[in-house]
């Protein structure tokens, strides 16, 4: 038997209704903030991610699905391609390719699958889904303003509240500018030197290549050492300190609670200033529902003009997992099961179903070959609220037997009143 590839999975009904519920809420909420959808390819030149995510990251070093795409003709050269492991690099590429700075400030979002060869576990897949949003544009359009950071964070708080996710925590930090980080990295290297030998193998490597990433370490024995390390907050220049203070000021003004987590870092050179994560208590080890931050230097790293930006990626799989409790209310069952009774009744039943669907009712339609008992069983299994019997007598009278499957109550209802009666 051929099975789904390790780390991938099928999303089946009724759970897919939850995904649709999340995506409609996302589109509704983002609409109110004037975000517009962008769709970029799910594969790109490998080079884009090497430069846009960073060679040293786990994603690029170990987790990408990359292949050599052979050309089909002389004019069609082969090249190395990669399934996107995240969305920001592709969106910034599109920003540059389509000279989107002409539009001023761009507020963009996309929803779709991402691919990383991680070790699969609960809440961690090799194909997973993200809702991604970015604000990017020339500084003259205000793209570097702390007002944009706060707007994005407030939008996320609104979305999570709207989805009924109550116990989220917004963790906030500033990772400063490249200059601040150079000084911080230097201080980290110094502080790590005497302690390094006692730390895990990953940290020993990080201490040399990218000391900031030591803060990602989850090994319990390393934590006391990490607690004593210097923090980026001690190294922020005045501009970055002011920017961070302004973000916090606005969040307080709009009433979005947050905690400062000065261990929260993003390791790449072009990540700047605001970094954040929303976590959720019920998710266990993989408790980050979403993460994001500023990347004021990314466009330049990809060969574009200066274009400050800030964005986030929500893990849709985890968001849906944290929604399971509210699932019942979201799942839409049929309002009515229309059961044709006897030969020649399929047409009449279809006509009725068509009328009812025009009234926005969810209608399941049976088959005249089903005996009444089988129609009842099918309707009950589908979770329909009513069953509507369409037999010869009913058609003649233009009134139909409507039975409430929960209470067992049955009444005869004229055609013109059916929709109203069912909605009641
Ligand atoms: P990142 O792009 O790594 O900052 O991740 C953003 C969000 O995507 C995380 O907070 C997770 O919710 C989600 N995510 C990342 N990797 C995976 C994965 N392998 N499986 C499921 N969700 C993921």
XYZ file of C-alpha atoms and ligand atoms in Angstrom:
447
model
C 0.000 0.000 0.000
C 1.255 3.491 -0.853
C 0.990 5.862 2.083
C 1.393 9.616 2.527
C 5.057 10.574 2.800
C 6.519 10.790 6.334
C 5.824 14.195 7.863
C 2.968 14.962 5.455
C -0.701 14.291 6.132
C -4.156 14.476 4.667
C -6.597 16.946 6.141
C -9.973 15.268 6.132
C -13.493 16.472 6.797
C -14.892 17.404 9.218
C -11.571 18.936 10.394
C -11.193 20.875 7.139
C -14.170 22.986 8.267
C -11.949 24.251 11.087
C -9.275 25.234 8.579
C -11.856 27.129 6.551
C -13.128 28.800 9.702
C -9.586 29.974 10.512
C -8.922 31.181 6.978
C -12.209 33.118 6.744
C -11.481 34.802 10.070
C -7.965 35.642 8.861
C -9.284 37.189 5.638
C -11.982 39.152 7.508
C -9.640 40.535 10.141
C -6.829 41.354 7.697
C -9.343 43.106 5.443
C -10.144 45.539 8.235
C -6.450 46.515 8.350
C -6.311 46.909 4.555
C -4.068 43.888 3.963
C -4.295 42.360 0.488
C -3.511 38.878 -0.677
C -0.392 37.991 -2.646
C 0.284 34.523 -4.104
C 3.823 33.515 -4.930
C 5.094 30.159 -6.296
C 5.672 27.307 -3.880
C 9.109 26.732 -5.394
C 11.824 29.238 -6.067
C 15.499 29.365 -6.997
C 17.492 27.798 -4.142
C 19.693 30.883 -4.100
C 16.746 32.974 -2.852
C 16.504 31.041 0.409
C 20.263 30.710 0.826
C 20.426 34.509 0.794
C 16.992 35.360 2.183
C 16.868 32.922 5.101
C 20.621 32.524 5.640
C 23.149 29.764 4.951
C 23.813 29.224 8.650
C 20.231 28.579 9.675
C 19.013 25.030 10.315
C 16.376 25.607 7.649
C 18.891 26.189 4.878
C 21.668 23.952 6.205
C 19.530 20.846 6.845
C 15.845 21.174 6.091
C 15.219 22.273 2.522
C 13.686 20.125 -0.219
C 16.046 20.968 -3.063
C 16.510 19.397 -6.460
C 18.349 20.022 -9.704
C 15.743 20.883 -12.282
C 16.935 19.799 -15.710
C 16.247 22.111 -18.635
C 14.177 20.700 -21.514
C 16.029 22.611 -24.203
C 19.157 24.638 -24.827
C 17.220 27.829 -24.053
C 15.799 26.377 -20.843
C 18.751 26.017 -18.501
C 18.653 23.687 -15.560
C 18.861 25.195 -12.096
C 18.670 24.328 -8.439
C 15.127 24.731 -7.115
C 13.694 24.511 -3.601
C 10.214 24.081 -2.140
C 9.661 27.210 -0.062
C 10.455 26.666 3.632
C 8.920 30.051 4.513
C 7.120 32.864 2.709
C 8.951 36.111 3.425
C 11.856 35.593 0.991
C 9.462 34.937 -1.910
C 7.340 37.976 -1.073
C 10.371 40.253 -0.861
C 11.599 38.802 -4.172
C 8.208 39.682 -5.705
C 8.408 43.155 -4.141
C 11.717 43.743 -5.902
C 10.766 42.031 -9.175
C 7.558 44.056 -9.566
C 9.012 47.324 -8.247
C 6.277 47.392 -5.648
C 7.840 50.430 -3.946
C 5.865 52.425 -6.553
C 2.757 51.473 -4.563
C 4.087 53.082 -1.389
C 3.420 50.963 1.665
C 2.488 47.344 0.857
C 0.397 45.366 3.320
C 0.408 41.813 2.014
C -0.635 38.380 3.204
C -0.653 34.846 1.889
C -1.867 31.454 3.078
C -0.266 28.241 1.915
C 1.987 25.225 2.459
C 5.655 25.395 3.493
C 8.163 22.559 3.410
C 10.923 21.685 5.870
C 12.668 18.370 6.427
C 12.319 18.464 10.218
C 11.939 15.534 12.575
C 8.162 14.971 12.548
C 6.313 15.090 15.871
C 3.041 16.449 17.233
C 2.663 19.961 15.852
C 5.681 19.600 13.593
C 5.320 18.426 10.014
C 7.354 18.433 6.820
C 4.533 20.010 4.897
C 2.753 22.500 7.088
C 0.681 25.614 6.487
C 1.374 29.208 7.316
C -0.596 32.404 7.281
C 1.985 35.007 6.471
C 1.679 38.803 6.505
C 4.201 41.482 5.652
C 4.317 45.285 5.716
C 7.035 46.472 3.352
C 7.849 49.628 1.410
C 10.188 52.591 1.181
C 11.011 54.339 4.453
C 9.369 57.471 3.004
C 6.045 55.575 3.197
C 6.581 54.987 6.911
C 7.547 51.316 6.632
C 10.071 51.636 9.469
C 7.673 53.333 11.879
C 7.007 51.694 15.263
C 3.354 52.421 14.502
C 3.473 49.631 11.897
C 4.992 47.122 14.363
C 2.277 47.895 16.880
C -0.462 47.746 14.239
C 0.666 44.288 13.170
C 0.780 43.029 16.772
C -2.608 44.505 17.581
C -4.028 42.853 14.453
C -2.707 39.491 15.686
C -4.254 39.992 19.116
C -7.569 40.805 17.412
C -7.337 37.688 15.248
C -6.578 35.340 18.160
C -9.408 36.858 20.213
C -11.765 36.516 17.271
C -10.817 32.844 16.961
C -11.647 32.373 20.632
C -8.047 31.611 21.625
C -7.941 33.162 25.062
C -4.711 32.222 26.791
C -2.074 33.539 24.417
C 1.078 35.344 25.487
C 2.825 37.925 23.332
C 6.571 37.730 23.893
C 8.412 40.773 22.689
C 12.046 41.762 22.221
C 14.242 44.054 20.168
C 17.285 42.583 18.462
C 18.650 46.027 17.553
C 20.569 46.888 14.385
C 23.525 45.068 12.812
C 25.937 47.325 14.723
C 24.357 46.573 18.093
C 24.465 42.899 17.261
C 28.124 42.913 16.277
C 28.960 44.280 19.726
C 26.546 41.835 21.376
C 27.992 38.864 19.500
C 31.461 39.888 20.584
C 30.352 40.048 24.224
C 28.568 36.697 23.879
C 31.647 35.009 22.428
C 33.701 36.269 25.352
C 31.157 35.149 27.916
C 30.763 31.756 26.265
C 34.470 30.955 26.027
C 35.026 29.676 29.564
C 31.620 27.895 29.715
C 31.473 26.398 26.238
C 33.115 23.058 27.068
C 30.277 22.246 29.505
C 27.534 22.952 26.964
C 25.783 20.738 24.411
C 27.344 20.031 21.005
C 24.961 22.423 19.240
C 25.876 25.275 21.578
C 29.580 24.593 21.104
C 29.082 25.013 17.373
C 26.828 28.062 17.794
C 29.338 29.725 20.137
C 31.736 29.823 17.210
C 29.508 30.370 14.160
C 26.540 32.378 15.473
C 26.562 32.895 19.268
C 23.115 34.507 19.231
C 21.561 31.139 18.436
C 22.672 29.811 21.831
C 19.441 31.380 23.111
C 17.497 28.798 21.068
C 18.963 25.979 23.185
C 16.364 23.846 24.989
C 18.844 21.513 26.792
C 18.023 21.833 30.537
C 21.673 21.530 31.712
C 22.670 24.504 29.549
C 20.029 26.858 30.911
C 21.903 28.040 34.053
C 24.823 29.072 31.837
C 22.539 30.799 29.335
C 20.845 32.703 32.178
C 24.165 34.394 33.020
C 24.883 35.579 29.454
C 24.662 39.227 28.459
C 21.364 40.312 26.836
C 20.815 42.226 23.612
C 18.837 44.840 25.560
C 22.114 46.078 27.064
C 23.523 46.763 23.595
C 20.730 48.671 21.808
C 21.722 52.072 20.412
C 19.535 55.092 21.056
C 17.522 54.764 17.832
C 16.651 51.145 18.520
C 15.835 51.819 22.189
C 13.461 54.633 21.198
C 11.841 52.507 18.484
C 11.259 49.652 20.935
C 9.889 52.006 23.598
C 7.489 53.507 21.021
C 6.160 50.060 20.030
C 5.477 49.261 23.699
C 3.844 52.640 24.234
C 1.310 52.064 21.444
C 0.586 48.497 22.587
C -0.221 49.841 26.059
C -2.429 52.550 24.522
C -4.498 49.970 22.614
C -4.532 47.533 25.521
C -2.578 44.626 24.036
C -0.714 42.839 26.845
C 2.857 41.618 26.287
C 5.869 40.349 28.183
C 9.456 41.252 27.381
C 11.518 38.164 26.635
C 15.116 39.229 26.127
C 16.065 35.680 25.161
C 13.951 35.918 22.017
C 16.365 36.437 19.127
C 16.480 36.109 15.395
C 19.960 35.323 14.205
C 20.330 36.832 10.756
C 22.121 40.052 9.959
C 19.156 41.677 8.271
C 16.738 41.040 11.136
C 16.366 44.266 13.032
C 14.611 45.693 16.039
C 11.226 44.149 16.916
C 11.101 40.355 17.289
C 8.074 38.554 18.687
C 6.285 35.293 19.275
C 2.787 34.393 20.402
C 2.704 31.255 22.522
C -0.206 29.184 23.743
C -0.276 27.177 26.945
C -2.198 24.160 25.641
C 0.246 23.286 22.870
C 3.035 21.657 24.903
C 6.619 21.603 23.611
C 5.789 23.121 20.217
C 3.980 26.015 21.870
C 4.742 28.850 19.426
C 1.645 29.584 17.355
C 3.386 32.288 15.404
C 6.589 34.259 15.127
C 7.804 37.352 13.368
C 9.792 40.512 13.374
C 11.435 43.316 11.455
C 13.827 42.681 8.596
C 14.915 46.151 7.517
C 17.948 44.841 5.600
C 16.386 41.906 3.729
C 15.507 43.650 0.464
C 19.092 44.877 0.136
C 20.446 41.393 0.904
C 18.364 40.173 -2.077
C 19.686 42.890 -4.392
C 16.759 45.311 -3.995
C 16.549 48.898 -2.748
C 16.311 49.688 0.957
C 12.828 48.558 2.021
C 12.163 48.299 5.731
C 9.646 45.614 6.537
C 8.007 43.657 9.314
C 6.028 40.448 9.143
C 4.938 37.267 10.824
C 4.096 33.667 10.064
C 1.301 31.872 11.893
C 1.556 28.090 12.036
C -1.923 27.206 10.805
C -1.611 23.546 11.872
C -0.948 24.626 15.461
C -3.617 27.290 15.378
C -6.171 24.682 14.337
C -4.906 22.318 17.077
C -5.487 24.981 19.720
C -9.028 25.411 18.394
C -10.112 21.788 18.794
C -12.205 22.632 21.875
C -14.373 25.126 20.007
C -14.618 22.739 17.073
C -18.236 21.653 17.653
C -19.745 25.062 16.985
C -17.830 25.447 13.726
C -18.740 22.183 12.098
C -21.678 22.731 9.776
C -24.107 19.837 9.561
C -26.796 19.617 6.871
C -29.938 21.570 7.694
C -32.041 19.058 5.842
C -31.811 15.694 4.061
C -34.168 15.551 1.098
C -35.365 11.958 0.595
C -37.079 11.048 -2.693
C -39.485 8.196 -2.050
C -40.292 5.869 -4.941
C -39.551 5.693 -8.665
C -39.618 8.956 -10.621
C -39.134 11.164 -7.541
C -35.449 12.115 -8.090
C -36.389 15.039 -10.340
C -38.942 16.502 -7.911
C -36.551 16.083 -4.984
C -33.751 17.783 -6.921
C -36.070 20.690 -7.718
C -36.907 21.115 -4.040
C -33.279 20.818 -2.981
C -32.373 23.496 -5.498
C -34.983 25.892 -4.077
C -33.839 25.292 -0.505
C -30.160 25.792 -1.380
C -31.062 29.157 -2.875
C -32.148 30.088 0.652
C -28.582 29.334 1.846
C -29.571 26.083 3.495
C -27.146 23.156 3.586
C -29.007 20.396 1.785
C -28.083 16.740 1.369
C -29.970 14.903 -1.361
C -30.796 11.191 -1.377
C -31.836 8.749 -4.095
C -35.229 7.325 -5.071
C -33.689 3.835 -4.963
C -33.227 4.121 -1.188
C -35.980 2.625 0.933
C -37.353 4.989 3.594
C -35.426 3.180 6.344
C -32.131 3.652 4.503
C -32.897 7.344 3.868
C -33.486 7.836 7.604
C -30.238 6.065 8.465
C -28.284 8.118 5.944
C -29.797 11.402 7.136
C -29.071 10.546 10.770
C -25.486 9.569 10.007
C -24.935 12.841 8.143
C -26.158 14.700 11.248
C -28.999 16.421 9.377
C -31.447 18.407 11.458
C -34.497 17.506 9.333
C -35.479 14.890 6.819
C -37.887 15.949 4.065
C -39.896 13.224 2.353
C -40.682 13.698 -1.343
C -43.198 11.043 -2.417
C -45.991 10.988 -5.002
C -48.685 12.101 -2.513
C -46.566 14.991 -1.270
C -45.901 16.212 -4.805
C -49.622 16.087 -5.607
C -50.510 18.058 -2.467
C -47.473 20.383 -2.942
C -46.887 19.905 0.788
C -44.115 17.728 2.221
C -43.478 15.659 5.301
C -40.770 17.378 7.363
C -39.425 15.432 10.325
C -37.137 16.817 13.017
C -34.608 14.027 13.504
C -33.758 15.071 17.061
C -37.288 15.367 18.463
C -39.088 12.976 16.096
C -41.774 15.597 15.504
C -43.248 15.433 11.987
C -45.402 18.011 10.213
C -46.686 18.604 6.690
C -45.369 21.873 5.256
C -46.448 23.634 2.025
C -43.627 24.101 -0.513
C -43.538 27.896 -0.144
C -43.036 27.697 3.622
C -40.399 24.977 3.733
C -37.282 27.182 3.886
C -38.738 29.350 6.657
C -39.801 26.332 8.666
C -36.370 24.705 8.397
C -34.495 27.840 9.491
C -36.736 28.251 12.547
P 9.042 30.202 11.635
O 8.855 30.470 10.162
O 10.038 29.108 11.903
O 9.248 31.443 12.445
O 7.672 29.562 12.127
C 6.501 30.309 12.250
C 5.422 29.402 12.795
O 5.186 28.354 11.867
C 5.812 28.701 14.080
O 5.484 29.493 15.176
C 4.975 27.436 14.020
O 3.684 27.681 14.518
C 4.878 27.145 12.550
N 5.824 26.091 12.140
C 7.144 26.179 11.874
N 7.650 24.990 11.511
C 6.637 24.110 11.536
C 6.509 22.703 11.258
N 7.538 21.963 10.842
N 5.290 22.122 11.411
C 4.222 22.860 11.812
N 4.279 24.175 12.072
C 5.465 24.804 11.947
